[in-house]
Amino acid sequence: GAGVSQTPSNKVTEKGKYVELRCDPISGHTALYWYRQSLGQGPEFLIYFQGTGAADDSGLPNDRFFAVRPEGSVSTLKIQRTERGDSAVYLCASSFQGAGANVLTFGAGSRLTVL
Amino acid sequence: KNEVEQSPQNLTAQEGEFITINCSYSVGISALHWLQQHPGGGIVSLFMLSSGKKKHGRLIATINIQEKHSSLHITASHPRDSAVYICAVEKDSNYQLIWGAGTKLIIKP
């Protein structure tokens, strides 16, 4: 597609439920980043994929969070046993890892509300 | 010490003033990004730099690789420039993005 697409744009769920958030990056972009942003705060790094593999998952807050990118394009962020503190906007960005500097493109985000 | 430091953290100025936001980093990088986020809005990429200077409208971004420093300038600032401006660097070892804490800019009419 023309841009980074994230779905759903809004998700309201109950505490304890399982949630999946999807990111469809720009075609050909090999690098994919997940961030989350709580109200009034800057983006917090979660995980970074280079192709199919997670090059850096040090930002995942705990083992309830997991992300996959099985074919090196679409990525899914999975949150188990959601807690109210998980409420945030989850942002995805992608870039093409070629020689030199790479343009970074962000999706509009998925707003997660855990009641 | 954070690998990416931005200053100032907050900046309030009058419409028309020349604005400078600074970013210093301590790691080897392949690129530096300047990003903008309006209140309640998404993140927009303003510039991507690996050397020199780029200009887009009233925005100018410079980078000094030797000094590991970049600046974002806004000429003839306008209230609509009010936003958080974020500096992020791509580490040259693995392309991981390291973010600065952001600079909250308010331009008063």
Coordinates of N, CA and C in Angstrom, one line a residue:
Chain A
G1 N 0.8 -1.2 0.0 CA 0.0 0.0 0.0 C 0.9 1.3 0.0
A2 N 0.2 2.4 0.0 CA 0.9 3.7 -0.1 C 1.5 4.1 1.2
G3 N 1.0 3.6 2.3 CA 1.5 4.0 3.6 C 1.5 2.8 4.5
V4 N 1.9 3.0 5.8 CA 1.8 2.0 6.8 C 0.4 1.9 7.4
S5 N -0.2 0.8 7.3 CA -1.6 0.6 7.7 C -1.6 -0.2 9.0
Q6 N -2.4 0.4 10.0 CA -2.5 -0.3 11.3 C -4.0 -0.6 11.5
T7 N -4.3 -1.8 12.0 CA -5.6 -2.1 12.3 C -5.7 -2.9 13.6
P8 N -6.7 -2.8 14.4 CA -7.8 -1.8 14.3 C -7.3 -0.4 14.7
S9 N -8.0 0.6 14.3 CA -7.6 2.0 14.7 C -8.0 2.2 16.2
N10 N -9.0 1.6 16.6 CA -9.4 1.6 18.0 C -9.9 0.3 18.5
K11 N -9.4 -0.1 19.7 CA -9.8 -1.3 20.3 C -10.1 -1.1 21.8
V12 N -11.3 -1.5 22.2 CA -11.7 -1.4 23.6 C -11.9 -2.9 24.0
T13 N -11.3 -3.2 25.1 CA -11.4 -4.6 25.6 C -11.4 -4.6 27.1
E14 N -11.8 -5.7 27.6 CA -11.8 -5.9 29.1 C -10.5 -6.4 29.6
K15 N -10.3 -6.1 30.8 CA -9.1 -6.6 31.5 C -9.1 -8.1 31.5
G16 N -7.9 -8.7 31.1 CA -7.7 -10.1 31.1 C -7.9 -10.7 29.7
K17 N -8.4 -9.9 28.8 CA -8.6 -10.4 27.4 C -7.4 -10.4 26.6
Y18 N -7.4 -11.1 25.5 CA -6.3 -11.2 24.5 C -6.5 -10.3 23.4
V19 N -5.5 -9.6 22.9 CA -5.6 -8.6 21.9 C -4.5 -8.8 20.8
E20 N -4.9 -8.6 19.6 CA -3.9 -8.6 18.5 C -4.0 -7.3 17.7
L21 N -2.9 -6.7 17.5 CA -2.8 -5.4 16.7 C -2.0 -5.7 15.5
R22 N -2.4 -5.2 14.3 CA -1.8 -5.6 13.1 C -1.1 -4.3 12.5
C23 N 0.0 -4.6 11.9 CA 0.7 -3.5 11.1 C 1.1 -4.0 9.7
D24 N 0.7 -3.3 8.7 CA 1.0 -3.6 7.3 C 1.9 -2.6 6.8
P25 N 3.2 -2.9 6.7 CA 4.2 -1.8 6.4 C 4.2 -1.5 4.9
I26 N 4.9 -0.6 4.5 CA 5.1 -0.2 3.1 C 5.8 -1.4 2.4
S27 N 5.3 -1.8 1.2 CA 5.9 -2.9 0.5 C 7.4 -2.7 0.3
G28 N 8.1 -3.7 0.6 CA 9.6 -3.6 0.4 C 10.4 -3.1 1.6
H29 N 9.7 -2.6 2.6 CA 10.4 -2.1 3.8 C 10.7 -3.4 4.6
T30 N 12.0 -3.5 4.9 CA 12.5 -4.6 5.7 C 12.5 -4.4 7.2
A31 N 12.6 -3.2 7.6 CA 12.7 -2.8 9.0 C 11.3 -2.4 9.5
L32 N 10.9 -3.0 10.6 CA 9.6 -2.6 11.2 C 9.7 -2.4 12.7
Y33 N 9.1 -1.4 13.2 CA 9.3 -1.0 14.6 C 7.9 -0.9 15.2
W34 N 7.8 -1.4 16.4 CA 6.6 -1.2 17.3 C 6.9 -0.3 18.4
Y35 N 6.1 0.7 18.7 CA 6.2 1.6 19.8 C 4.8 1.7 20.5
R36 N 4.8 2.1 21.7 CA 3.6 2.5 22.3 C 3.7 3.9 23.0
Q37 N 2.6 4.6 23.0 CA 2.6 5.9 23.5 C 1.4 6.1 24.4
S38 N 1.8 6.4 25.7 CA 0.7 6.7 26.7 C 0.4 8.2 26.6
L39 N -0.7 8.5 27.1 CA -1.2 9.9 27.1 C -0.2 10.9 27.7
G40 N 0.2 11.9 26.9 CA 1.1 12.9 27.4 C 2.6 12.5 27.5
Q41 N 2.9 11.3 27.0 CA 4.3 10.8 27.0 C 4.8 10.6 25.6
G42 N 6.1 10.5 25.5 CA 6.8 10.2 24.2 C 6.6 8.7 23.9
P43 N 6.9 8.3 22.6 CA 6.8 6.9 22.2 C 7.9 6.0 23.0
E44 N 7.4 4.9 23.4 CA 8.3 3.9 24.1 C 8.6 2.7 23.2
F45 N 9.8 2.5 22.9 CA 10.2 1.4 22.0 C 9.8 0.0 22.6
L46 N 9.2 -0.8 21.7 CA 8.8 -2.2 22.1 C 9.7 -3.2 21.4
I47 N 9.7 -3.2 20.1 CA 10.4 -4.3 19.4 C 10.7 -3.8 18.0
Y48 N 11.8 -4.3 17.4 CA 12.2 -4.0 16.1 C 12.5 -5.2 15.3
F49 N 12.0 -5.3 14.1 CA 12.2 -6.5 13.2 C 13.1 -6.0 12.1
Q50 N 14.0 -6.9 11.7 CA 14.7 -6.8 10.4 C 14.3 -8.0 9.7
G51 N 13.5 -7.9 8.6 CA 13.0 -9.0 7.9 C 12.0 -9.8 8.8
T52 N 12.2 -11.1 8.9 CA 11.3 -11.9 9.7 C 11.7 -12.0 11.2
G53 N 12.9 -11.6 11.5 CA 13.5 -11.8 12.8 C 13.4 -10.6 13.7
A54 N 13.2 -10.8 15.0 CA 13.2 -9.7 15.9 C 14.6 -9.3 16.2
A55 N 15.1 -8.2 15.7 CA 16.5 -7.8 15.9 C 16.7 -7.3 17.3
D56 N 15.6 -6.7 17.9 CA 15.7 -6.2 19.2 C 14.3 -6.2 19.9
D57 N 14.2 -7.0 20.9 CA 12.8 -7.1 21.6 C 13.0 -6.6 23.0
S58 N 14.0 -5.8 23.3 CA 14.3 -5.4 24.6 C 13.3 -4.5 25.2
G59 N 12.4 -3.9 24.4 CA 11.4 -3.0 24.9 C 10.1 -3.6 25.3
L60 N 9.9 -4.9 25.0 CA 8.7 -5.6 25.4 C 8.6 -5.6 26.9
P61 N 7.6 -5.1 27.5 CA 7.6 -4.9 29.0 C 7.6 -6.2 29.8
N62 N 7.0 -7.2 29.3 CA 6.9 -8.5 30.0 C 6.5 -9.6 29.1
D63 N 6.3 -10.8 29.6 CA 6.0 -11.9 28.7 C 4.6 -11.9 28.2
R64 N 3.8 -11.0 28.6 CA 2.4 -10.9 28.1 C 2.4 -10.3 26.7
F65 N 3.5 -9.7 26.3 CA 3.7 -9.1 25.0 C 4.5 -9.9 24.1
F66 N 4.0 -10.1 22.9 CA 4.7 -10.9 21.9 C 4.4 -10.3 20.5
A67 N 5.4 -10.3 19.6 CA 5.2 -9.9 18.2 C 5.8 -10.8 17.2
V68 N 5.1 -10.9 16.1 CA 5.6 -11.8 15.0 C 5.6 -11.1 13.7
R69 N 6.4 -11.6 12.8 CA 6.4 -11.1 11.4 C 6.8 -12.2 10.5
P70 N 6.0 -13.2 10.4 CA 6.3 -14.5 9.8 C 6.9 -14.5 8.4
E71 N 6.4 -13.5 7.6 CA 6.8 -13.5 6.2 C 7.6 -12.2 5.9
G72 N 8.0 -11.5 6.9 CA 8.8 -10.3 6.7 C 8.1 -9.1 6.2
S73 N 6.7 -9.2 6.2 CA 6.0 -8.0 5.8 C 5.0 -7.6 7.0
V74 N 3.8 -8.1 7.0 CA 2.8 -7.8 8.0 C 3.4 -8.3 9.4
S75 N 3.1 -7.5 10.4 CA 3.5 -7.8 11.8 C 2.3 -7.8 12.7
T76 N 2.2 -8.7 13.6 CA 1.1 -8.7 14.6 C 1.7 -8.6 16.0
L77 N 1.2 -7.6 16.8 CA 1.6 -7.4 18.2 C 0.5 -8.1 19.0
K78 N 0.9 -9.0 19.9 CA -0.1 -9.8 20.6 C 0.1 -9.5 22.1
I79 N -1.0 -9.2 22.7 CA -1.0 -8.9 24.2 C -1.9 -9.9 24.9
Q80 N -1.4 -10.6 25.8 CA -2.2 -11.6 26.5 C -2.6 -11.0 27.9
R81 N -3.7 -11.4 28.4 CA -4.2 -11.1 29.7 C -4.0 -9.6 30.0
T82 N -4.7 -8.8 29.1 CA -4.5 -7.4 29.1 C -4.8 -6.8 30.5
E83 N -4.0 -5.7 30.8 CA -4.2 -4.9 32.0 C -4.5 -3.5 31.7
R84 N -5.1 -2.8 32.6 CA -5.5 -1.4 32.4 C -4.3 -0.6 32.0
G85 N -3.1 -0.9 32.5 CA -1.9 -0.2 32.2 C -1.4 -0.4 30.8
D86 N -2.0 -1.3 30.1 CA -1.6 -1.5 28.7 C -2.3 -0.5 27.7
S87 N -3.3 0.2 28.3 CA -4.0 1.2 27.5 C -3.0 2.3 26.9
A88 N -3.0 2.4 25.6 CA -2.0 3.3 25.0 C -2.3 3.3 23.5
V89 N -1.6 4.2 22.8 CA -1.6 4.1 21.3 C -0.4 3.3 20.9
Y90 N -0.6 2.3 20.1 CA 0.4 1.4 19.7 C 0.8 1.8 18.2
L91 N 2.0 2.3 18.1 CA 2.5 2.8 16.8 C 3.4 1.8 16.1
C92 N 3.3 1.8 14.8 CA 4.1 1.0 14.0 C 4.8 1.9 12.9
A93 N 6.1 1.6 12.7 CA 6.8 2.3 11.6 C 7.6 1.4 10.8
S94 N 7.9 1.7 9.6 CA 8.7 0.9 8.7 C 9.7 1.7 7.9
S95 N 10.8 1.1 7.5 CA 11.7 1.7 6.7 C 12.4 0.7 5.8
F96 N 13.0 1.2 4.7 CA 13.7 0.3 3.8 C 15.2 0.3 4.2
Q97 N 15.7 -0.8 4.5 CA 17.1 -0.9 5.0 C 18.0 -1.1 3.8
G98 N 18.3 0.0 3.1 CA 19.3 0.0 2.1 C 20.6 0.7 2.5
A99 N 21.5 0.9 1.6 CA 22.7 1.7 1.9 C 22.3 3.1 2.3
G100 N 23.0 3.6 3.3 CA 22.7 5.0 3.7 C 21.5 5.2 4.5
A101 N 21.0 6.4 4.6 CA 19.9 6.7 5.5 C 18.6 6.3 4.9
N102 N 17.6 6.0 5.7 CA 16.3 5.4 5.3 C 15.2 6.2 5.8
V103 N 14.2 6.4 4.9 CA 13.0 7.2 5.3 C 12.2 6.3 6.2
L104 N 11.7 6.9 7.3 CA 10.8 6.3 8.3 C 9.4 6.7 8.1
T105 N 8.5 5.7 8.0 CA 7.1 6.1 7.8 C 6.3 5.4 8.9
F106 N 5.4 6.3 9.5 CA 4.6 5.8 10.7 C 3.2 5.5 10.2
G107 N 2.6 4.6 10.9 CA 1.2 4.4 10.8 C 0.4 5.3 11.7
A108 N -0.9 5.3 11.6 CA -1.7 6.2 12.4 C -1.9 5.7 13.8
G109 N -1.5 4.5 14.0 CA -1.6 4.0 15.4 C -2.9 3.2 15.7
S110 N -2.8 2.3 16.6 CA -4.0 1.6 17.1 C -4.2 2.0 18.6
R111 N -5.3 2.6 18.9 CA -5.6 3.0 20.2 C -6.2 1.9 21.0
L112 N -5.5 1.4 22.0 CA -6.0 0.3 22.8 C -6.5 0.9 24.2
T113 N -7.7 0.5 24.5 CA -8.3 0.9 25.8 C -8.7 -0.4 26.5
V114 N -8.1 -0.6 27.7 CA -8.4 -1.7 28.5 C -9.3 -1.3 29.7
L115 N -10.5 -1.8 29.8 CA -11.4 -1.3 30.8 C -11.2 -2.2 32.1
Chain B
K1 N 23.5 7.8 31.2 CA 23.3 8.9 30.2 C 22.6 8.4 29.0
N2 N 21.6 9.1 28.6 CA 20.8 8.7 27.4 C 21.7 8.8 26.2
E3 N 21.5 7.9 25.2 CA 22.3 7.9 24.0 C 21.9 9.1 23.1
V4 N 20.6 9.6 23.2 CA 20.2 10.7 22.5 C 19.6 11.7 23.4
E5 N 20.2 12.9 23.4 CA 19.8 14.0 24.3 C 19.2 15.2 23.5
Q6 N 18.1 15.6 23.9 CA 17.5 16.8 23.2 C 17.4 18.0 24.1
S7 N 17.5 19.2 23.6 CA 17.4 20.4 24.4 C 16.8 21.5 23.5
P8 N 16.0 22.4 24.0 CA 15.5 22.3 25.4 C 14.3 21.2 25.5
Q9 N 13.9 20.9 26.7 CA 12.8 20.0 26.9 C 11.5 20.7 26.5
N10 N 11.4 21.9 26.9 CA 10.2 22.8 26.6 C 10.7 24.1 26.1
L11 N 9.9 24.6 25.1 CA 10.3 25.9 24.6 C 9.0 26.7 24.2
T12 N 8.9 27.9 24.7 CA 7.7 28.7 24.4 C 8.3 30.0 23.8
A13 N 7.7 30.4 22.6 CA 8.2 31.5 21.9 C 7.0 32.3 21.3
Q14 N 7.3 33.5 20.9 CA 6.3 34.3 20.2 C 6.3 34.1 18.7
E15 N 5.2 34.2 18.1 CA 5.0 34.1 16.7 C 6.1 34.9 16.0
G16 N 6.7 34.3 15.0 CA 7.7 35.1 14.2 C 9.2 34.8 14.7
E17 N 9.3 34.3 15.9 CA 10.7 34.0 16.3 C 11.4 32.9 15.6
F18 N 12.7 32.9 15.6 CA 13.5 31.9 15.0 C 13.7 30.8 16.1
I19 N 13.4 29.6 15.8 CA 13.5 28.5 16.8 C 14.6 27.6 16.5
T20 N 15.3 27.1 17.5 CA 16.4 26.1 17.4 C 16.1 25.0 18.4
I21 N 16.1 23.8 18.0 CA 16.0 22.6 18.8 C 17.3 21.8 18.6
N22 N 17.9 21.4 19.6 CA 19.2 20.7 19.5 C 19.1 19.2 19.8
C23 N 19.9 18.4 19.2 CA 20.0 16.9 19.5 C 21.4 16.5 19.4
S24 N 21.9 15.8 20.5 CA 23.2 15.3 20.6 C 23.1 13.8 20.8
Y25 N 24.0 13.0 20.3 CA 23.9 11.6 20.4 C 25.3 11.0 20.6
S26 N 25.4 9.9 21.2 CA 26.7 9.3 21.6 C 27.0 8.0 20.9
V27 N 26.2 7.6 20.0 CA 26.5 6.3 19.3 C 26.8 6.6 17.8
G28 N 27.4 5.6 17.2 CA 27.5 5.7 15.7 C 26.2 5.5 15.0
I29 N 25.9 6.3 14.1 CA 24.6 6.3 13.4 C 24.8 6.2 11.9
S30 N 23.7 5.7 11.3 CA 23.6 5.7 9.9 C 22.7 6.8 9.4
A31 N 21.8 7.2 10.3 CA 20.9 8.3 9.9 C 20.3 8.9 11.1
L32 N 19.8 10.2 11.0 CA 19.1 10.9 12.1 C 17.8 11.4 11.5
H33 N 16.8 11.2 12.3 CA 15.4 11.6 11.9 C 14.9 12.7 12.8
W34 N 14.3 13.7 12.2 CA 13.5 14.7 13.0 C 12.0 14.4 12.7
L35 N 11.3 14.3 13.8 CA 9.8 13.9 13.7 C 9.0 15.0 14.4
Q36 N 7.8 15.0 14.0 CA 6.8 16.0 14.6 C 5.6 15.3 15.1
Q37 N 5.1 15.7 16.2 CA 3.8 15.1 16.7 C 3.0 16.2 17.3
H38 N 1.9 16.5 16.6 CA 0.9 17.5 17.2 C 0.1 16.9 18.3
P39 N -0.4 17.7 19.2 CA -1.2 17.2 20.3 C -2.3 16.3 19.8
G40 N -2.4 15.0 20.3 CA -3.4 14.1 19.9 C -3.2 13.6 18.5
G41 N -2.1 13.9 17.8 CA -1.9 13.5 16.4 C -0.9 12.4 16.3
G42 N -0.8 12.0 15.0 CA 0.2 11.0 14.7 C 1.6 11.6 14.6
I43 N 2.6 10.7 14.4 CA 4.0 11.1 14.2 C 4.3 11.3 12.7
V44 N 4.8 12.4 12.4 CA 5.2 12.7 11.0 C 6.7 12.9 10.9
S45 N 7.2 12.3 9.9 CA 8.7 12.4 9.6 C 8.9 13.7 8.9
L46 N 9.8 14.5 9.5 CA 10.1 15.8 8.9 C 11.4 15.7 8.0
F47 N 12.4 15.2 8.6 CA 13.7 15.0 7.9 C 14.4 13.7 8.2
M48 N 15.2 13.3 7.2 CA 16.1 12.2 7.5 C 17.4 12.7 7.0
L49 N 18.4 12.6 7.9 CA 19.7 13.2 7.5 C 20.8 12.2 7.8
S50 N 21.8 12.2 6.9 CA 23.0 11.4 7.2 C 24.2 12.4 7.1
S51 N 24.0 13.5 6.5 CA 25.1 14.5 6.5 C 24.5 15.9 6.0
G52 N 25.2 16.9 6.3 CA 24.9 18.2 5.8 C 23.7 18.9 6.3
K53 N 22.9 19.3 5.4 CA 21.7 20.2 5.7 C 20.6 19.9 4.8
K54 N 19.3 20.0 5.3 CA 18.2 19.9 4.4 C 17.2 21.0 4.8
K55 N 16.4 21.4 3.8 CA 15.5 22.5 4.0 C 14.2 22.1 3.4
H56 N 13.1 22.4 4.2 CA 11.7 22.2 3.6 C 10.9 23.3 4.1
G57 N 10.5 24.2 3.2 CA 9.7 25.4 3.7 C 10.5 26.2 4.7
R58 N 9.8 26.4 5.9 CA 10.4 27.2 7.0 C 11.3 26.3 7.9
L59 N 11.4 25.0 7.6 CA 12.2 24.1 8.5 C 13.5 23.8 7.8
I60 N 14.5 23.8 8.7 CA 15.9 23.5 8.3 C 16.5 22.6 9.3
A61 N 17.1 21.5 8.8 CA 17.8 20.6 9.7 C 19.2 20.4 9.3
T62 N 20.1 20.4 10.3 CA 21.6 20.3 10.0 C 22.1 19.2 10.9
I63 N 23.2 18.6 10.4 CA 23.8 17.6 11.2 C 25.3 17.7 11.0
N64 N 26.1 17.6 12.2 CA 27.5 17.5 12.2 C 27.9 16.2 12.7
I65 N 28.4 15.3 11.8 CA 28.7 14.0 12.1 C 29.9 13.9 13.1
Q66 N 30.9 14.7 12.9 CA 32.1 14.7 13.7 C 31.7 15.1 15.2
E67 N 30.8 16.1 15.3 CA 30.4 16.5 16.7 C 29.3 15.7 17.2
K68 N 28.7 14.9 16.4 CA 27.5 14.1 16.8 C 26.4 15.0 17.4
H69 N 26.0 15.9 16.5 CA 25.1 16.9 16.9 C 24.2 17.3 15.7
S70 N 22.9 17.5 15.9 CA 22.0 18.0 14.9 C 21.1 19.1 15.5
S71 N 20.7 20.0 14.6 CA 19.8 21.0 15.0 C 18.6 21.1 14.0
L72 N 17.5 21.4 14.6 CA 16.3 21.7 13.8 C 15.9 23.2 14.0
H73 N 15.8 23.9 12.9 CA 15.5 25.3 13.0 C 14.1 25.6 12.3
I74 N 13.4 26.5 12.9 CA 12.1 26.9 12.3 C 12.2 28.4 12.2
T75 N 12.1 28.9 10.9 CA 12.1 30.3 10.7 C 10.7 30.9 10.7
A76 N 10.5 32.1 11.1 CA 9.2 32.8 11.1 C 8.2 31.9 11.7
S77 N 8.4 31.5 13.0 CA 7.5 30.5 13.6 C 6.1 31.0 13.7
H78 N 5.2 30.0 13.7 CA 3.7 30.2 13.6 C 3.1 29.3 14.7
P79 N 1.9 29.8 15.2 CA 1.3 28.9 16.2 C 1.0 27.5 15.8
R80 N 0.8 27.3 14.5 CA 0.6 25.9 14.0 C 1.8 25.1 14.1
D81 N 3.0 25.7 14.3 CA 4.2 24.9 14.5 C 4.3 24.3 15.9
S82 N 3.3 24.6 16.8 CA 3.3 24.1 18.1 C 3.1 22.6 18.1
A83 N 4.0 21.9 18.7 CA 4.0 20.4 18.6 C 5.2 19.9 19.4
V84 N 5.3 18.6 19.5 CA 6.5 18.0 20.1 C 7.4 17.6 18.9
Y85 N 8.6 18.0 19.0 CA 9.6 17.6 18.0 C 10.6 16.6 18.6
I86 N 10.8 15.5 17.8 CA 11.5 14.4 18.3 C 12.7 14.1 17.4
C87 N 13.9 13.9 18.0 CA 15.0 13.5 17.3 C 15.2 12.0 17.5
A88 N 15.5 11.2 16.5 CA 15.7 9.8 16.6 C 16.9 9.4 15.7
V89 N 17.8 8.6 16.2 CA 18.9 8.1 15.4 C 18.8 6.6 15.1
E90 N 19.3 6.3 14.0 CA 19.4 4.9 13.6 C 20.9 4.4 13.9
K91 N 21.0 3.5 14.8 CA 22.4 3.0 15.1 C 23.0 2.3 13.9
D92 N 24.2 2.6 13.6 CA 24.8 2.0 12.4 C 25.2 0.5 12.6
S93 N 25.1 0.1 13.8 CA 25.4 -1.4 14.0 C 24.2 -2.3 13.7
N94 N 23.0 -1.8 13.9 CA 21.9 -2.7 13.7 C 20.6 -1.9 13.2
Y95 N 20.7 -0.6 12.9 CA 19.6 0.2 12.5 C 18.5 0.4 13.5
Q96 N 18.8 0.0 14.8 CA 17.8 0.3 15.8 C 17.6 1.8 16.0
L97 N 16.4 2.2 16.2 CA 16.0 3.6 16.4 C 16.2 3.9 17.9
I98 N 16.9 4.9 18.2 CA 17.0 5.4 19.5 C 16.4 6.8 19.5
W99 N 15.4 7.0 20.4 CA 14.6 8.3 20.4 C 15.1 9.2 21.5
G100 N 15.1 10.5 21.2 CA 15.2 11.5 22.2 C 13.9 11.7 22.9
A101 N 14.0 12.4 24.0 CA 12.8 12.6 24.8 C 11.8 13.6 24.2
G102 N 12.2 14.3 23.2 CA 11.3 15.3 22.6 C 11.4 16.7 23.2
T103 N 11.0 17.6 22.3 CA 11.0 19.0 22.7 C 9.6 19.5 22.5
K104 N 8.9 20.0 23.6 CA 7.6 20.5 23.4 C 7.7 22.0 23.1
L105 N 7.2 22.3 21.9 CA 7.3 23.7 21.4 C 5.9 24.3 21.4
I106 N 5.8 25.5 22.0 CA 4.6 26.3 22.0 C 4.9 27.6 21.4
I107 N 4.2 28.0 20.3 CA 4.3 29.3 19.7 C 3.1 30.1 20.0
K108 N 3.3 31.2 20.7 CA 2.1 32.1 21.0 C 1.9 33.1 20.0
P109 N 0.6 33.4 19.7 CA 0.3 34.4 18.7 C 0.6 35.8 19.2

